[in-house]
Short mmCIF file of C-alpha atoms and ligand atoms in Angstrom, two decimals:
data_model
loop_
_atom_site.label_atom_id
_atom_site.label_comp_id
_atom_site.label_asym_id
_atom_site.label_seq_id
_atom_site.Cartn_x
_atom_site.Cartn_y
_atom_site.Cartn_z
CA UNK A 11 0.00 0.00 0.00
CA UNK A 12 1.25 3.50 -0.85
CA UNK A 13 2.22 5.88 1.94
CA UNK A 14 0.11 9.03 1.89
CA UNK A 15 1.64 12.50 2.24
CA UNK A 16 0.34 15.96 1.40
CA UNK A 17 1.03 19.68 1.42
CA UNK A 18 -1.53 21.90 3.15
CA UNK A 19 -1.83 25.59 2.28
CA UNK A 20 -4.08 28.35 1.04
CA UNK A 21 -3.40 28.86 -1.80
CA UNK A 22 -1.75 25.54 -2.61
CA UNK A 23 -2.41 24.96 -6.33
CA UNK A 24 1.04 26.34 -7.28
CA UNK A 25 2.95 23.95 -4.99
CA UNK A 26 5.83 21.98 -6.53
CA UNK A 27 5.97 19.61 -3.54
CA UNK A 28 3.96 16.74 -5.11
CA UNK A 29 6.33 16.58 -8.12
CA UNK A 30 9.43 16.72 -5.94
CA UNK A 31 8.27 14.08 -3.45
CA UNK A 32 6.95 11.72 -6.13
CA UNK A 33 10.40 12.00 -7.76
CA UNK A 34 12.17 11.23 -4.45
CA UNK A 35 9.84 8.30 -3.76
CA UNK A 36 10.45 6.81 -7.19
CA UNK A 37 14.22 7.15 -6.79
CA UNK A 38 14.07 5.52 -3.34
CA UNK A 39 11.62 2.78 -4.36
CA UNK A 40 8.93 3.93 -1.90
CA UNK A 41 5.29 3.76 -3.11
CA UNK A 42 3.88 7.23 -2.40
CA UNK A 43 0.67 9.11 -2.99
CA UNK A 44 1.27 12.85 -2.37
CA UNK A 45 -1.58 15.34 -2.73
CA UNK A 46 -2.37 19.02 -2.26
CA UNK A 47 -4.89 19.99 0.40
CA UNK A 48 -6.52 23.41 0.27
CA UNK A 49 -7.57 24.23 3.85
CA UNK A 50 -9.69 27.07 5.07
CA UNK A 51 -8.21 29.34 7.74
CA UNK A 52 -10.48 28.03 10.52
CA UNK A 53 -10.21 24.41 9.56
CA UNK A 54 -6.44 23.79 9.69
CA UNK A 55 -6.26 21.85 12.98
CA UNK A 56 -9.18 19.65 11.98
CA UNK A 57 -7.66 18.88 8.56
CA UNK A 58 -4.33 17.90 10.15
CA UNK A 59 -6.02 15.69 12.72
CA UNK A 60 -8.19 13.98 10.09
CA UNK A 61 -5.17 13.41 7.82
CA UNK A 62 -3.20 11.52 10.49
CA UNK A 63 -6.31 9.74 11.83
CA UNK A 64 -6.78 8.25 8.37
CA UNK A 65 -3.22 6.89 8.36
CA UNK A 66 -1.37 9.76 6.65
CA UNK A 67 2.45 9.57 6.91
CA UNK A 68 3.61 13.16 6.63
CA UNK A 69 2.56 16.73 5.87
CA UNK A 70 4.26 19.75 4.40
CA UNK A 71 2.85 23.04 5.60
CA UNK A 72 2.90 26.21 3.58
CA UNK A 73 1.49 29.74 3.76
CA UNK A 74 -0.41 30.75 5.88
CA UNK A 75 -0.32 27.79 8.29
CA UNK A 76 3.34 27.41 9.34
CA UNK A 77 2.88 29.13 12.70
CA UNK A 78 -0.30 27.24 13.49
CA UNK A 79 1.44 23.98 12.65
CA UNK A 80 4.12 24.80 15.24
CA UNK A 81 1.47 25.57 17.87
CA UNK A 82 -0.35 22.29 17.22
CA UNK A 83 2.69 20.04 17.61
CA UNK A 84 3.47 17.98 20.73
CA UNK A 85 7.20 17.85 19.89
CA UNK A 86 9.06 20.62 18.11
CA UNK A 87 12.61 20.63 16.70
CA UNK A 88 14.97 23.40 17.81
CA UNK A 89 14.34 25.22 14.51
CA UNK A 90 10.59 25.19 15.16
CA UNK A 91 11.03 26.39 18.74
CA UNK A 92 13.27 29.26 17.61
CA UNK A 93 11.33 30.34 14.53
CA UNK A 94 7.81 29.57 15.79
CA UNK A 95 7.01 28.02 12.42
CA UNK A 96 6.90 24.47 11.04
CA UNK A 97 6.89 23.18 7.45
CA UNK A 98 6.97 19.45 8.20
CA UNK A 99 4.65 17.35 10.41
CA UNK A 100 4.48 13.64 11.16
CA UNK A 101 3.29 11.26 13.89
CA UNK A 102 5.78 9.38 16.05
CA UNK A 103 5.18 5.83 17.29
CA UNK A 104 3.17 7.16 20.25
CA UNK A 105 0.89 8.98 17.78
CA UNK A 106 2.21 12.34 18.97
CA UNK A 107 2.47 15.16 16.47
CA UNK A 108 6.09 16.10 15.67
CA UNK A 109 7.17 19.27 13.86
CA UNK A 110 10.31 20.36 12.06
CA UNK A 111 11.23 23.39 9.99
CA UNK A 112 13.57 22.25 7.22
CA UNK A 113 13.74 25.61 5.41
CA UNK A 114 16.89 26.89 7.11
CA UNK A 115 18.89 23.66 6.89
CA UNK A 116 17.64 23.40 3.32
CA UNK A 117 19.03 26.85 2.53
CA UNK A 118 22.38 26.05 4.15
CA UNK A 119 22.58 22.75 2.23
CA UNK A 120 21.63 24.48 -1.03
CA UNK A 121 24.32 27.14 -0.62
CA UNK A 122 26.88 24.46 0.24
CA UNK A 123 25.86 22.47 -2.84
CA UNK A 124 26.44 25.60 -4.95
CA UNK A 125 29.97 25.71 -3.51
CA UNK A 126 29.26 28.77 -1.33
CA UNK A 127 31.19 28.85 1.95
CA UNK A 128 29.30 30.11 5.01
CA UNK A 129 31.78 29.55 7.81
CA UNK A 130 33.88 32.65 8.54
CA UNK A 131 32.00 34.76 5.98
CA UNK A 132 30.19 38.08 6.24
CA UNK A 133 26.50 37.36 5.56
CA UNK A 134 23.63 39.82 5.15
CA UNK A 135 20.06 38.55 5.46
CA UNK A 136 17.52 40.97 3.94
CA UNK A 137 14.00 40.64 5.36
CA UNK A 138 12.60 39.82 8.78
CA UNK A 139 9.26 38.12 8.08
CA UNK A 140 8.40 34.44 8.43
CA UNK A 141 10.87 33.34 5.75
CA UNK A 142 13.79 35.14 7.43
CA UNK A 143 12.82 33.86 10.89
CA UNK A 144 12.89 30.30 9.56
CA UNK A 145 16.42 30.46 8.13
CA UNK A 146 18.22 32.76 10.60
CA UNK A 147 19.30 30.20 13.20
CA UNK A 148 20.62 27.54 10.78
CA UNK A 149 22.63 30.31 9.08
CA UNK A 150 24.00 31.37 12.46
CA UNK A 151 24.84 27.74 13.29
CA UNK A 152 26.92 27.50 10.10
CA UNK A 153 29.54 29.73 11.76
CA UNK A 154 29.64 33.00 9.78
CA UNK A 155 32.01 35.75 10.94
CA UNK A 156 29.09 38.19 10.72
CA UNK A 157 25.35 37.63 10.28
CA UNK A 158 23.49 40.93 10.01
CA UNK A 159 19.82 41.51 9.17
CA UNK A 160 18.50 44.44 7.16
CA UNK A 161 14.76 45.03 6.95
CA UNK A 162 12.41 47.79 5.83
CA UNK A 163 11.10 47.70 9.43
CA UNK A 164 14.35 47.42 11.45
CA UNK A 165 12.54 46.55 14.72
CA UNK A 166 11.55 43.19 13.24
CA UNK A 167 15.19 42.46 12.43
CA UNK A 168 16.16 43.40 16.00
CA UNK A 169 13.52 41.01 17.33
CA UNK A 170 14.94 38.05 15.38
CA UNK A 171 18.42 38.61 16.81
CA UNK A 172 17.03 39.14 20.32
CA UNK A 173 14.90 35.97 20.13
CA UNK A 174 17.24 33.63 18.30
CA UNK A 175 20.71 34.78 19.47
CA UNK A 176 23.76 36.07 17.65
CA UNK A 177 25.56 39.38 17.88
CA UNK A 178 24.87 40.76 14.41
CA UNK A 179 23.55 44.20 13.58
CA UNK A 180 19.93 44.96 12.66
CA UNK A 181 19.35 47.95 10.43
CA UNK A 182 17.05 49.53 7.84
CA UNK A 183 17.26 49.26 4.05
CA UNK A 184 18.09 52.99 3.78
CA UNK A 185 21.40 52.58 5.56
CA UNK A 186 24.82 52.69 4.00
CA UNK A 187 27.06 49.82 5.16
CA UNK A 188 30.77 50.27 5.85
CA UNK A 189 32.02 46.94 4.53
CA UNK A 190 30.42 44.79 1.78
CA UNK A 191 29.20 41.25 2.49
CA UNK A 192 30.46 37.98 0.99
CA UNK A 193 26.92 36.60 0.77
CA UNK A 194 23.61 38.48 0.54
CA UNK A 195 20.38 36.49 0.98
CA UNK A 196 17.02 38.02 0.07
CA UNK A 197 14.30 36.65 2.35
CA UNK A 198 11.76 39.39 1.63
CA UNK A 199 8.61 38.60 -0.27
CA UNK A 200 9.29 41.42 -2.77
CA UNK A 201 10.10 38.89 -5.51
CA UNK A 202 6.63 37.36 -5.20
CA UNK A 203 4.78 40.52 -6.20
CA UNK A 204 7.70 42.01 -8.18
CA UNK A 205 7.67 45.08 -5.91
CA UNK A 206 10.77 47.28 -5.85
CA UNK A 207 13.31 46.39 -3.17
CA UNK A 208 15.70 48.96 -1.75
CA UNK A 209 19.02 47.37 -0.84
CA UNK A 210 21.47 48.91 1.67
CA UNK A 211 24.09 50.93 -0.22
CA UNK A 212 27.58 49.44 -0.50
CA UNK A 213 26.52 45.96 0.68
CA UNK A 214 27.74 44.20 -2.50
CA UNK A 215 31.35 43.94 -3.69
CA UNK A 216 31.32 43.60 -7.53
CA UNK A 217 32.88 40.36 -8.72
CA UNK A 218 33.03 39.01 -5.16
CA UNK A 219 29.66 38.94 -3.37
CA UNK A 220 27.28 36.03 -3.97
CA UNK A 221 23.51 36.72 -4.02
CA UNK A 222 20.71 34.26 -3.21
CA UNK A 223 16.98 34.96 -3.50
CA UNK A 224 14.74 32.55 -1.60
CA UNK A 225 11.97 33.09 -4.18
CA UNK A 226 12.15 30.68 -7.12
CA UNK A 227 10.86 30.38 -10.65
CA UNK A 228 11.24 34.03 -11.59
CA UNK A 229 13.94 36.66 -11.99
CA UNK A 230 13.22 38.93 -9.04
CA UNK A 231 14.03 42.66 -8.66
CA UNK A 232 16.77 41.59 -6.20
CA UNK A 233 18.31 39.27 -8.79
CA UNK A 234 18.18 42.01 -11.43
CA UNK A 235 19.87 44.40 -9.01
CA UNK A 236 22.55 41.77 -8.26
CA UNK A 237 23.18 41.37 -11.99
CA UNK A 238 23.54 45.12 -12.46
CA UNK A 239 25.95 45.26 -9.53
CA UNK A 240 28.01 42.43 -11.03
CA UNK A 241 27.59 39.92 -8.23
CA UNK A 242 30.01 36.99 -8.55
CA UNK A 243 27.09 34.50 -8.63
CA UNK A 244 23.29 34.78 -8.41
CA UNK A 245 20.95 31.94 -7.41
CA UNK A 246 17.19 31.73 -7.03
CA UNK A 247 15.46 29.63 -4.36
CA UNK A 248 14.93 26.50 -6.43
CA UNK A 249 17.85 24.70 -4.80
CA UNK A 250 16.47 25.56 -1.34
CA UNK A 251 13.06 24.23 -2.41
CA UNK A 252 14.66 20.90 -3.30
CA UNK A 253 16.85 20.73 -0.19
CA UNK A 254 14.05 21.51 2.29
CA UNK A 255 11.93 18.85 0.56
CA UNK A 256 14.72 16.24 0.83
CA UNK A 257 14.96 16.92 4.57
CA UNK A 258 11.16 16.62 5.01
CA UNK A 259 11.19 13.33 3.11
CA UNK A 260 13.93 12.01 5.37
CA UNK A 261 11.87 12.90 8.47
CA UNK A 262 8.96 10.82 7.15
CA UNK A 263 10.82 7.85 5.61
CA UNK A 264 14.23 7.80 7.34
CA UNK A 265 16.08 8.08 4.04
CA UNK A 266 17.60 11.19 2.43
CA UNK A 267 16.88 11.02 -1.31
CA UNK A 268 19.82 11.69 -3.66
CA UNK A 269 20.15 15.20 -5.07
CA UNK A 270 18.39 15.88 -8.34
CA UNK A 271 19.50 18.55 -10.78
CA UNK A 272 18.92 22.12 -9.56
CA UNK A 273 18.47 23.14 -13.18
CA UNK A 274 15.51 20.85 -13.71
CA UNK A 275 12.66 23.32 -13.27
CA UNK A 276 10.20 21.19 -15.21
P1 LIG B 318 7.25 35.78 4.43
O1 LIG B 318 6.55 34.67 5.16
O2 LIG B 318 7.38 35.56 2.94
O3 LIG B 318 8.54 36.16 5.07
P2 LIG B 318 6.08 38.09 5.68
O4 LIG B 318 6.18 37.41 7.00
O5 LIG B 318 4.84 38.84 5.32
O6 LIG B 318 6.25 37.03 4.50
O7 LIG B 318 7.36 39.04 5.52
C1 LIG B 318 7.61 39.75 4.34
C2 LIG B 318 9.02 40.36 4.42
O8 LIG B 318 9.33 40.96 3.18
C3 LIG B 318 9.17 41.43 5.47
O9 LIG B 318 10.52 41.47 5.89
C4 LIG B 318 8.83 42.71 4.66
O10 LIG B 318 9.35 43.90 5.22
P3 LIG B 318 8.57 44.58 6.48
O11 LIG B 318 8.89 43.72 7.67
O12 LIG B 318 9.15 45.93 6.58
O13 LIG B 318 7.13 44.57 6.10
C5 LIG B 318 9.55 42.38 3.39
N1 LIG B 318 9.09 43.05 2.18
C6 LIG B 318 8.07 42.71 1.37
N2 LIG B 318 7.99 43.53 0.30
C7 LIG B 318 9.01 44.41 0.42
C8 LIG B 318 9.49 45.51 -0.38
N3 LIG B 318 8.91 45.84 -1.52
N4 LIG B 318 10.57 46.17 0.07
C9 LIG B 318 11.19 45.83 1.23
N5 LIG B 318 10.78 44.82 2.01
C10 LIG B 318 9.71 44.11 1.62
#
């Protein structure tokens, strides 16, 4: 009998998770049925409960339910505790609900797979919403020399550092930085609606800094800016999408699927 997994969100029609997980399952020889579940705002807890009651193996959680997924869980990983958000749920042998957030480790793994060094580097994270909160601590744990956060609303950047640790600087997008960064990660949602993004002046060293946008499937304003500024390399979030999915799959099935091509955008 096939294992049953699903992604829950609203909206969810755009999700690439079924394709990715069916690919992993095929590679690993695991029979899998993976579906998309569109849940209403008020119905999330009930949908999760019903999914596991009917024998479901694992869930991915996407917008806008990641925080509620963390609140529902009986056991949370350190990443979930620190970020307050979960993207992966499953039941343990005692039928307790377990939660992980694989976004941050997925980003770190994706950058490493691209050959980008994190340890000892100067890293700037732009954005301080849910996406930034989910990746901040794994980035910090990778041992950068500096991990600063710039956000349109600097207080939200300050809150991440206060809540999750680190001794980086939090500042606004209007600021001029003294020393460029080796790696600049865009965790704002500006790429989703193609809205203009102001980037702190002097943060990029032409021919040296690497830029990563966590949004995938489109050339974002941040990526266009990075191109104009002659960044050494520019990546979109497709590799992070794959890596976070691999880690979710391994939570459900105990096996980390082999890496597929990051260029295969189907
Ligand atoms: P997500 O879950 O995608 O992180 P979010 O929690 O709504 O979504 O956070 C959106 C982030 O993108 C925030 O950091 C937001 O800045 P504010 O905190 O100042 O609102 C940032 N953002 C979105 N559009 C932006 C834009 N055009 N310019 C600058 N920052 C933007």
